């Protein structure tokens, strides 16, 4: 197992792409205030996602025959990094681009790929992820949602919870039991591509601590899924989910979620910050630079088709510690007068309330550390 974070050589092609994305963002984000940008990759704006797709920046690594651009993971990384750093509202297309599309490319049937991926790449279809359940979060193998064989398909019953964006997205990649648990708890699960408009599906938004409707409870009651909704092989759901999580854990969104607050901190600190503020900003930027290198190295490993499960978990864990530290540090080093700035307060309030979730979604801190620990022990 290779745990090194090797960087690819610097490329002028990537620099040129970065400039292109920055120009696009300057043009398209100018009317979005900082407190909205603070939502960053959780900000939903279907129109903005369509504009990103028009530039060929959704599904950009996918084959051209499925609507992609056949560009590299590193080019994709540059686009994502610039989008999140600027606080672009990318949530609508994020999950489809990051993991559902990759999953379908790897395990989907020709029909699934041909009928769905081009629409995802055009920003017409948005995906969400239905893994967690009321008694199955960290212990995902405990899911109770059942898909039972029926003529021509499957009947689904069960409840998913914390499903980000289910009220705004068109499709869900849903994990269900297709066989009862055996000695091997990871056996007997399967993934399905579910059109959320089908009968038998109730989507109920749950208000979060910041007062927003972001995630949902999704209840399946005798919902019929035709045969061609099965993704991959029946019973291989666990293996498929694990491969998907590497894409979920390593991207720039894992350390840039509070980036707008960091930018606001720099703005408020002004041209002549005192020693304490300078030291705090210096320390945060040094951490940021290191995380960025590590995350870029994971993108490079993905490009080379290397196994990234452990290094992606390391980036996600360190990244969430970093993101969560920003509101606290800002509060400690700024003066009362500086904290009164209205724009700063709006960004601060949102980031403070959202920050506990940074180390929960995508795998909790304890779970990631357990994965890292076990893998180091085995090495
Ligand atoms: C903002 C947000 C968005 C989300 N979006 C989605 C989504 O789109 N789709 C989806 O499927 N899920 C989503 N989730 C759910 C998320 O994946 C789960 O919340 C997470 O996996 C933890 O599961 P849980 O909430 O059931 O907590 P639990 O698993 O019950 O954990 C509670 C606490 O116990 C600790 N713990 C649990 N097991 C162990 C162990 N073995 N060793 C040590 N400590 C342990 C955990 O680390 C945690 O601190 C989202 C969550 C949030 C906060």
Short mmCIF file of C-alpha atoms and ligand atoms in Angstrom, two decimals:
data_model
loop_
_atom_site.label_atom_id
_atom_site.label_comp_id
_atom_site.label_asym_id
_atom_site.label_seq_id
_atom_site.Cartn_x
_atom_site.Cartn_y
_atom_site.Cartn_z
CA UNK A 1 0.00 0.00 0.00
CA UNK A 2 1.37 3.42 -0.98
CA UNK A 3 0.60 6.23 1.47
CA UNK A 4 2.67 8.93 -0.20
CA UNK A 5 1.08 12.09 -1.53
CA UNK A 6 2.92 12.45 -4.82
CA UNK A 7 2.27 15.56 -6.86
CA UNK A 8 2.20 15.54 -10.65
CA UNK A 9 4.53 18.01 -12.46
CA UNK A 10 3.19 21.56 -12.86
CA UNK A 11 1.33 22.00 -16.13
CA UNK A 12 0.68 25.15 -18.16
CA UNK A 13 -2.44 23.45 -19.52
CA UNK A 14 -3.87 23.31 -16.00
CA UNK A 15 -2.87 26.94 -15.35
CA UNK A 16 -4.71 28.01 -18.51
CA UNK A 17 -7.82 26.07 -17.49
CA UNK A 18 -7.67 27.67 -14.04
CA UNK A 19 -7.71 31.12 -15.64
CA UNK A 20 -10.65 30.12 -17.82
CA UNK A 21 -12.65 28.97 -14.77
CA UNK A 22 -11.78 32.14 -12.83
CA UNK A 23 -13.04 34.32 -15.69
CA UNK A 24 -16.26 32.31 -15.82
CA UNK A 25 -16.72 32.72 -12.07
CA UNK A 26 -16.06 36.45 -12.07
CA UNK A 27 -18.74 36.82 -14.73
CA UNK A 28 -21.29 34.49 -13.17
CA UNK A 29 -20.89 35.04 -9.43
CA UNK A 30 -20.74 38.83 -9.26
CA UNK A 31 -24.37 39.17 -8.15
CA UNK A 32 -24.18 36.46 -5.45
CA UNK A 33 -23.50 37.96 -1.98
CA UNK A 34 -20.83 36.49 0.30
CA UNK A 35 -23.32 34.97 2.76
CA UNK A 36 -24.81 32.96 -0.13
CA UNK A 37 -21.37 32.02 -1.37
CA UNK A 38 -20.61 30.74 2.14
CA UNK A 39 -22.97 27.84 1.30
CA UNK A 40 -20.48 26.91 -1.38
CA UNK A 41 -20.95 23.35 -2.62
CA UNK A 42 -24.19 23.12 -0.62
CA UNK A 43 -25.71 26.01 -2.58
CA UNK A 44 -28.30 24.77 -5.08
CA UNK A 45 -28.78 26.71 -8.32
CA UNK A 46 -29.95 24.61 -11.29
CA UNK A 47 -29.40 27.47 -13.72
CA UNK A 48 -25.81 27.95 -12.59
CA UNK A 49 -25.19 24.19 -12.93
CA UNK A 50 -26.51 24.31 -16.49
CA UNK A 51 -24.06 27.09 -17.30
CA UNK A 52 -21.20 25.00 -15.84
CA UNK A 53 -22.39 22.05 -17.93
CA UNK A 54 -22.49 24.18 -21.08
CA UNK A 55 -18.78 24.80 -20.60
CA UNK A 56 -18.19 21.04 -20.54
CA UNK A 57 -17.30 21.03 -16.84
CA UNK A 58 -19.80 18.39 -15.66
CA UNK A 59 -18.71 14.79 -16.27
CA UNK A 60 -15.57 16.18 -17.85
CA UNK A 61 -13.53 12.97 -17.40
CA UNK A 62 -16.23 10.72 -18.92
CA UNK A 63 -16.07 9.25 -22.43
CA UNK A 64 -17.38 11.54 -25.18
CA UNK A 65 -20.00 8.99 -26.20
CA UNK A 66 -21.63 9.51 -22.78
CA UNK A 67 -21.51 13.29 -22.93
CA UNK A 68 -18.10 13.70 -21.29
CA UNK A 69 -15.00 15.54 -22.49
CA UNK A 70 -12.36 12.81 -21.84
CA UNK A 71 -10.32 15.25 -19.77
CA UNK A 72 -8.10 14.23 -16.87
CA UNK A 73 -8.88 13.94 -13.15
CA UNK A 74 -6.42 16.79 -12.62
CA UNK A 75 -8.26 19.09 -15.01
CA UNK A 76 -11.47 18.20 -13.23
CA UNK A 77 -9.79 18.93 -9.91
CA UNK A 78 -8.82 22.42 -11.03
CA UNK A 79 -12.40 23.21 -12.03
CA UNK A 80 -13.83 21.91 -8.73
CA UNK A 81 -11.23 23.68 -6.65
CA UNK A 82 -11.87 27.04 -8.27
CA UNK A 83 -15.64 26.60 -7.96
CA UNK A 84 -15.58 25.73 -4.26
CA UNK A 85 -12.92 28.34 -3.39
CA UNK A 86 -15.12 31.01 -4.95
CA UNK A 87 -18.28 29.77 -3.21
CA UNK A 88 -20.06 28.83 -6.45
CA UNK A 89 -23.50 27.20 -5.94
CA UNK A 90 -22.55 23.83 -7.44
CA UNK A 91 -24.70 21.50 -5.37
CA UNK A 92 -27.23 20.64 -8.08
CA UNK A 93 -24.73 18.78 -10.27
CA UNK A 94 -22.12 17.94 -7.60
CA UNK A 95 -23.13 14.41 -6.58
CA UNK A 96 -23.86 13.23 -10.12
CA UNK A 97 -20.51 14.52 -11.30
CA UNK A 98 -18.53 13.35 -8.29
CA UNK A 99 -19.84 9.88 -7.66
CA UNK A 100 -23.14 8.71 -9.21
CA UNK A 101 -21.84 9.21 -12.75
CA UNK A 102 -18.57 7.46 -11.87
CA UNK A 103 -20.56 4.60 -10.36
CA UNK A 104 -22.72 4.20 -13.48
CA UNK A 105 -19.65 4.35 -15.71
CA UNK A 106 -18.07 1.56 -13.75
CA UNK A 107 -21.01 -0.71 -13.02
CA UNK A 108 -23.97 0.53 -15.10
CA UNK A 109 -25.48 -1.23 -18.11
CA UNK A 110 -24.97 0.24 -21.59
CA UNK A 111 -28.58 1.40 -21.51
CA UNK A 112 -28.15 3.15 -18.15
CA UNK A 113 -25.00 4.89 -19.36
CA UNK A 114 -26.44 5.92 -22.70
CA UNK A 115 -29.76 7.15 -21.34
CA UNK A 116 -28.60 8.94 -18.18
CA UNK A 117 -24.99 10.13 -18.37
CA UNK A 118 -25.39 12.60 -21.27
CA UNK A 119 -28.28 14.24 -19.40
CA UNK A 120 -26.14 14.52 -16.25
CA UNK A 121 -23.33 16.07 -18.28
CA UNK A 122 -25.79 18.59 -19.78
CA UNK A 123 -26.96 19.59 -16.28
CA UNK A 124 -30.46 18.24 -16.88
CA UNK A 125 -30.48 15.41 -14.32
CA UNK A 126 -29.28 15.78 -10.74
CA UNK A 127 -28.48 12.91 -8.35
CA UNK A 128 -28.61 12.33 -4.60
CA UNK A 129 -27.30 9.48 -2.44
CA UNK A 130 -29.58 7.22 -0.39
CA UNK A 131 -27.31 5.25 1.91
CA UNK A 132 -28.04 6.31 5.53
CA UNK A 133 -31.09 5.13 7.45
CA UNK A 134 -32.43 5.83 10.94
CA UNK A 135 -30.37 2.94 12.40
CA UNK A 136 -27.67 2.77 9.79
CA UNK A 137 -25.19 5.62 9.42
CA UNK A 138 -21.68 4.65 10.44
CA UNK A 139 -22.91 1.08 10.61
CA UNK A 140 -24.17 1.14 7.04
CA UNK A 141 -24.44 -2.64 6.81
CA UNK A 142 -27.38 -2.37 9.21
CA UNK A 143 -29.70 -0.97 6.51
CA UNK A 144 -33.26 -2.27 6.63
CA UNK A 145 -34.61 -0.99 3.32
CA UNK A 146 -35.62 -4.11 1.38
CA UNK A 147 -35.91 -4.65 -2.34
CA UNK A 148 -37.90 -7.82 -2.94
CA UNK A 149 -38.07 -9.64 -6.28
CA UNK A 150 -41.30 -9.10 -8.26
CA UNK A 151 -42.18 -9.90 -11.89
CA UNK A 152 -40.16 -7.50 -14.05
CA UNK A 153 -38.46 -5.76 -11.18
CA UNK A 154 -38.29 -5.10 -7.45
CA UNK A 155 -40.62 -3.84 -4.73
CA UNK A 156 -38.93 -1.47 -2.28
CA UNK A 157 -39.96 -0.71 1.30
CA UNK A 158 -37.97 1.26 3.85
CA UNK A 159 -36.77 4.68 4.96
CA UNK A 160 -33.66 6.64 4.04
CA UNK A 161 -32.61 9.64 6.09
CA UNK A 162 -30.32 12.67 5.82
CA UNK A 163 -30.53 12.44 2.03
CA UNK A 164 -29.01 15.73 0.87
CA UNK A 165 -31.06 17.45 -1.80
CA UNK A 166 -33.62 14.66 -2.38
CA UNK A 167 -36.29 17.40 -2.56
CA UNK A 168 -34.40 19.07 -5.43
CA UNK A 169 -32.78 16.18 -7.30
CA UNK A 170 -34.25 13.85 -9.93
CA UNK A 171 -32.57 10.52 -9.16
CA UNK A 172 -31.18 8.68 -6.15
CA UNK A 173 -28.55 5.96 -6.04
CA UNK A 174 -30.14 3.86 -3.33
CA UNK A 175 -28.65 1.01 -1.31
CA UNK A 176 -31.06 -1.76 -0.27
CA UNK A 177 -31.02 -5.29 1.03
CA UNK A 178 -31.94 -7.76 -1.68
CA UNK A 179 -31.28 -10.71 0.61
CA UNK A 180 -31.52 -11.02 4.41
CA UNK A 181 -28.28 -10.50 6.36
CA UNK A 182 -26.12 -13.61 6.61
CA UNK A 183 -22.96 -14.34 8.61
CA UNK A 184 -21.25 -11.85 6.33
CA UNK A 185 -23.21 -8.66 7.07
CA UNK A 186 -21.82 -7.03 3.94
CA UNK A 187 -23.39 -9.61 1.64
CA UNK A 188 -26.87 -9.31 0.13
CA UNK A 189 -26.98 -5.57 -0.55
CA UNK A 190 -27.54 -3.98 -3.96
CA UNK A 191 -27.64 -0.52 -5.50
CA UNK A 192 -30.51 0.91 -7.54
CA UNK A 193 -30.92 3.98 -9.67
CA UNK A 194 -34.24 5.43 -8.56
CA UNK A 195 -36.31 8.04 -10.37
CA UNK A 196 -37.62 10.07 -7.42
CA UNK A 197 -40.83 10.85 -9.33
CA UNK A 198 -42.01 7.21 -9.15
CA UNK A 199 -45.16 6.32 -7.17
CA UNK A 200 -44.49 4.99 -3.66
CA UNK A 201 -41.77 7.52 -2.79
CA UNK A 202 -42.39 10.30 -0.23
CA UNK A 203 -39.67 12.93 0.19
CA UNK A 204 -39.91 14.91 3.43
CA UNK A 205 -37.43 17.76 3.97
CA UNK A 206 -35.86 18.10 7.45
CA UNK A 207 -34.87 21.58 8.64
CA UNK A 208 -31.24 21.68 9.80
CA UNK A 209 -29.64 23.65 12.64
CA UNK A 210 -28.96 26.61 10.32
CA UNK A 211 -32.70 26.75 9.58
CA UNK A 212 -32.32 25.44 6.05
CA UNK A 213 -33.94 22.64 4.10
CA UNK A 214 -30.92 20.66 2.98
CA UNK A 215 -31.52 17.01 3.79
CA UNK A 216 -34.56 14.75 3.81
CA UNK A 217 -36.30 11.65 4.98
CA UNK A 218 -37.24 9.52 1.96
CA UNK A 219 -39.86 6.83 2.53
CA UNK A 220 -40.40 3.96 0.09
CA UNK A 221 -43.78 2.22 0.32
CA UNK A 222 -44.27 -0.68 -2.09
CA UNK A 223 -42.35 1.27 -4.69
CA UNK A 224 -41.91 -0.74 -7.90
CA UNK A 225 -38.52 -0.44 -9.61
CA UNK A 226 -38.18 -2.02 -13.05
CA UNK A 227 -35.34 -4.52 -13.58
CA UNK A 228 -33.11 -2.03 -15.35
CA UNK A 229 -32.88 0.12 -12.19
CA UNK A 230 -30.43 -2.34 -10.64
CA UNK A 231 -26.90 -0.92 -10.81
CA UNK A 232 -24.16 -3.51 -11.16
CA UNK A 233 -24.59 -7.01 -9.79
CA UNK A 234 -27.24 -8.06 -7.29
CA UNK A 235 -25.49 -8.66 -3.95
CA UNK A 236 -22.41 -6.54 -4.81
CA UNK A 237 -23.79 -3.33 -3.31
CA UNK A 238 -21.26 -3.13 -0.48
CA UNK A 239 -18.24 -3.47 -2.76
CA UNK A 240 -19.71 -0.86 -5.13
CA UNK A 241 -20.47 1.60 -2.31
CA UNK A 242 -16.94 1.31 -0.95
CA UNK A 243 -15.44 2.18 -4.35
CA UNK A 244 -17.82 5.16 -4.59
CA UNK A 245 -16.75 6.55 -1.21
CA UNK A 246 -13.17 7.18 -2.38
CA UNK A 247 -14.58 9.71 -4.84
CA UNK A 248 -16.69 11.22 -2.08
CA UNK A 249 -13.89 11.71 0.45
CA UNK A 250 -10.95 13.21 -1.34
CA UNK A 251 -12.06 16.29 -3.26
CA UNK A 252 -11.35 19.97 -2.57
CA UNK A 253 -14.77 20.34 -0.93
CA UNK A 254 -13.31 18.42 2.00
CA UNK A 255 -11.17 21.35 3.12
CA UNK A 256 -12.63 24.38 1.32
CA UNK A 257 -16.18 24.42 2.71
CA UNK A 258 -15.36 27.30 5.10
CA UNK A 259 -13.17 29.09 2.56
CA UNK A 260 -15.46 32.11 2.23
CA UNK A 261 -15.16 32.69 5.98
CA UNK A 262 -11.37 32.56 5.68
CA UNK A 263 -11.57 35.14 2.88
CA UNK A 264 -13.80 37.31 5.03
CA UNK A 265 -11.34 36.99 7.92
CA UNK A 266 -8.57 38.25 5.64
CA UNK A 267 -10.77 41.13 4.43
CA UNK A 268 -11.73 42.20 7.95
CA UNK A 269 -8.15 41.91 9.18
CA UNK A 270 -7.27 44.60 6.64
CA UNK A 271 -3.88 45.78 5.42
CA UNK A 272 -2.34 46.23 8.88
CA UNK A 273 -3.41 43.23 10.97
CA UNK A 274 -1.92 42.89 14.45
CA UNK A 275 0.50 40.08 15.36
CA UNK A 276 -2.15 37.70 16.63
CA UNK A 277 -4.35 38.03 13.54
CA UNK A 278 -1.34 37.72 11.22
CA UNK A 279 -0.16 34.58 12.98
CA UNK A 280 -3.65 33.05 12.86
CA UNK A 281 -4.09 33.77 9.15
CA UNK A 282 -0.56 32.54 8.42
CA UNK A 283 -1.21 29.29 10.23
CA UNK A 284 -4.55 28.73 8.47
CA UNK A 285 -3.06 29.43 5.04
CA UNK A 286 -0.13 27.07 5.73
CA UNK A 287 -2.59 24.31 6.64
CA UNK A 288 -4.65 25.10 3.58
CA UNK A 289 -1.61 24.87 1.29
CA UNK A 290 -0.66 21.49 2.73
CA UNK A 291 -4.18 20.07 2.47
CA UNK A 292 -4.41 21.33 -1.07
CA UNK A 293 -1.25 19.48 -2.05
CA UNK A 294 -2.52 16.30 -0.39
CA UNK A 295 -5.92 16.49 -2.05
CA UNK A 296 -4.38 17.23 -5.46
CA UNK A 297 -2.12 14.21 -4.97
CA UNK A 298 -5.23 12.05 -4.42
CA UNK A 299 -6.67 13.37 -7.71
CA UNK A 300 -3.38 12.41 -9.35
CA UNK A 301 -3.60 8.90 -7.84
CA UNK A 302 -7.19 8.58 -9.12
CA UNK A 303 -5.96 9.60 -12.56
CA UNK A 304 -3.37 6.79 -12.39
CA UNK A 305 -6.10 4.39 -11.20
CA UNK A 306 -4.29 3.77 -7.91
CA UNK A 307 -6.19 2.71 -4.77
CA UNK A 308 -6.93 5.82 -2.70
CA UNK A 309 -9.24 4.63 0.11
CA UNK A 310 -6.83 5.39 2.96
CA UNK A 311 -5.26 8.60 1.66
CA UNK A 312 -8.72 9.94 0.77
CA UNK A 313 -9.82 9.24 4.37
CA UNK A 314 -6.75 11.09 5.68
CA UNK A 315 -7.56 14.14 3.54
CA UNK A 316 -11.19 14.11 4.61
CA UNK A 317 -10.35 13.85 8.31
CA UNK A 318 -7.61 16.51 8.31
CA UNK A 319 -9.72 18.68 6.01
CA UNK A 320 -12.73 18.70 8.31
CA UNK A 321 -10.55 19.50 11.36
CA UNK A 322 -9.18 22.47 9.39
CA UNK A 323 -12.59 23.68 8.17
CA UNK A 324 -14.07 23.45 11.64
CA UNK A 325 -11.24 25.44 13.17
CA UNK A 326 -11.86 28.54 11.03
CA UNK A 327 -14.97 29.95 12.81
CA UNK A 328 -13.36 29.46 16.23
CA UNK A 329 -10.09 31.09 15.23
CA UNK A 330 -11.90 34.01 13.56
CA UNK A 331 -13.96 34.58 16.70
CA UNK A 332 -10.92 34.49 18.93
CA UNK A 333 -8.62 36.83 17.00
CA UNK A 334 -10.95 39.54 15.70
CA UNK A 335 -11.87 42.49 17.88
CA UNK A 336 -15.45 43.14 18.96
CA UNK A 337 -15.58 46.05 16.56
CA UNK A 338 -14.37 43.91 13.66
CA UNK A 339 -16.93 41.24 14.49
CA UNK A 340 -19.73 43.81 14.00
CA UNK A 341 -19.24 43.88 10.21
CA UNK A 342 -22.59 42.81 8.76
CA UNK A 343 -21.34 40.81 5.79
CA UNK A 344 -18.80 39.05 8.01
CA UNK A 345 -21.49 38.23 10.57
CA UNK A 346 -23.76 36.65 7.95
CA UNK A 347 -20.94 34.44 6.65
CA UNK A 348 -19.77 33.64 10.17
CA UNK A 349 -23.25 32.73 11.43
CA UNK A 350 -23.90 30.30 8.59
CA UNK A 351 -20.45 28.68 8.74
CA UNK A 352 -20.56 28.32 12.52
CA UNK A 353 -23.94 26.57 12.37
CA UNK A 354 -22.94 24.34 9.44
CA UNK A 355 -19.53 23.37 10.78
CA UNK A 356 -20.52 20.45 13.07
CA UNK A 357 -21.72 18.60 9.96
CA UNK A 358 -18.28 18.82 8.29
CA UNK A 359 -17.03 15.88 10.36
CA UNK A 360 -20.26 13.85 10.04
CA UNK A 361 -21.23 13.64 6.37
CA UNK A 362 -19.15 11.42 4.11
CA UNK A 363 -18.08 9.36 7.14
CA UNK A 364 -17.62 10.60 10.71
CA UNK A 365 -14.25 11.49 12.21
CA UNK A 366 -14.18 8.34 14.35
CA UNK A 367 -15.01 6.08 11.40
CA UNK A 368 -12.37 7.64 9.17
CA UNK A 369 -9.75 7.36 11.89
CA UNK A 370 -10.70 3.75 12.39
CA UNK A 371 -10.24 3.09 8.64
CA UNK A 372 -6.86 4.86 8.67
CA UNK A 373 -5.75 3.02 11.83
CA UNK A 374 -6.71 -0.42 10.52
CA UNK A 375 -5.04 0.19 7.21
CA UNK A 376 -1.80 1.39 8.84
CA UNK A 377 -1.84 -1.61 11.14
CA UNK A 378 -2.21 -3.95 8.16
CA UNK A 379 0.64 -2.25 6.24
C1 LIG B 1 -25.25 17.58 6.40
C2 LIG B 1 -25.37 16.10 6.22
C3 LIG B 1 -25.65 15.60 4.96
C4 LIG B 1 -25.78 14.21 4.78
N1 LIG B 1 -26.10 13.75 3.53
C5 LIG B 1 -26.27 12.43 3.34
C6 LIG B 1 -26.69 11.93 2.06
O1 LIG B 1 -26.86 12.68 1.11
N2 LIG B 1 -26.89 10.60 1.93
C7 LIG B 1 -26.72 9.72 2.96
O2 LIG B 1 -26.89 8.53 2.75
N3 LIG B 1 -26.34 10.16 4.19
C8 LIG B 1 -26.12 11.49 4.39
N4 LIG B 1 -25.75 11.96 5.64
C9 LIG B 1 -25.67 11.01 6.75
C10 LIG B 1 -24.26 10.71 7.22
O3 LIG B 1 -23.58 9.90 6.29
C11 LIG B 1 -24.40 10.05 8.59
O4 LIG B 1 -24.93 11.02 9.47
C12 LIG B 1 -23.08 9.55 9.11
O5 LIG B 1 -22.64 8.45 8.36
C13 LIG B 1 -23.17 9.15 10.60
O6 LIG B 1 -24.22 8.30 10.81
P1 LIG B 1 -25.30 8.57 11.98
O7 LIG B 1 -25.81 9.96 11.82
O8 LIG B 1 -26.27 7.45 11.95
O9 LIG B 1 -24.47 8.55 13.32
P2 LIG B 1 -23.96 7.26 14.10
O10 LIG B 1 -23.41 6.29 13.11
O11 LIG B 1 -25.04 6.81 15.01
O12 LIG B 1 -22.77 7.86 14.93
C14 LIG B 1 -22.97 8.64 16.12
C15 LIG B 1 -21.60 8.88 16.73
O13 LIG B 1 -21.01 7.63 17.14
C16 LIG B 1 -19.73 7.46 16.53
N5 LIG B 1 -19.53 6.05 16.17
C17 LIG B 1 -20.42 5.26 15.50
N6 LIG B 1 -19.87 4.04 15.30
C18 LIG B 1 -18.63 4.07 15.83
C19 LIG B 1 -17.56 3.12 15.92
N7 LIG B 1 -17.68 1.89 15.43
N8 LIG B 1 -16.41 3.52 16.52
C20 LIG B 1 -16.27 4.77 17.03
N9 LIG B 1 -17.25 5.71 16.98
C21 LIG B 1 -18.41 5.36 16.39
C22 LIG B 1 -19.76 8.32 15.28
O14 LIG B 1 -18.47 8.69 14.86
C23 LIG B 1 -20.60 9.52 15.76
O15 LIG B 1 -19.79 10.41 16.46
C24 LIG B 1 -25.59 13.33 5.87
C25 LIG B 1 -25.27 13.84 7.13
C26 LIG B 1 -25.17 15.21 7.31
C27 LIG B 1 -24.82 15.73 8.66
#
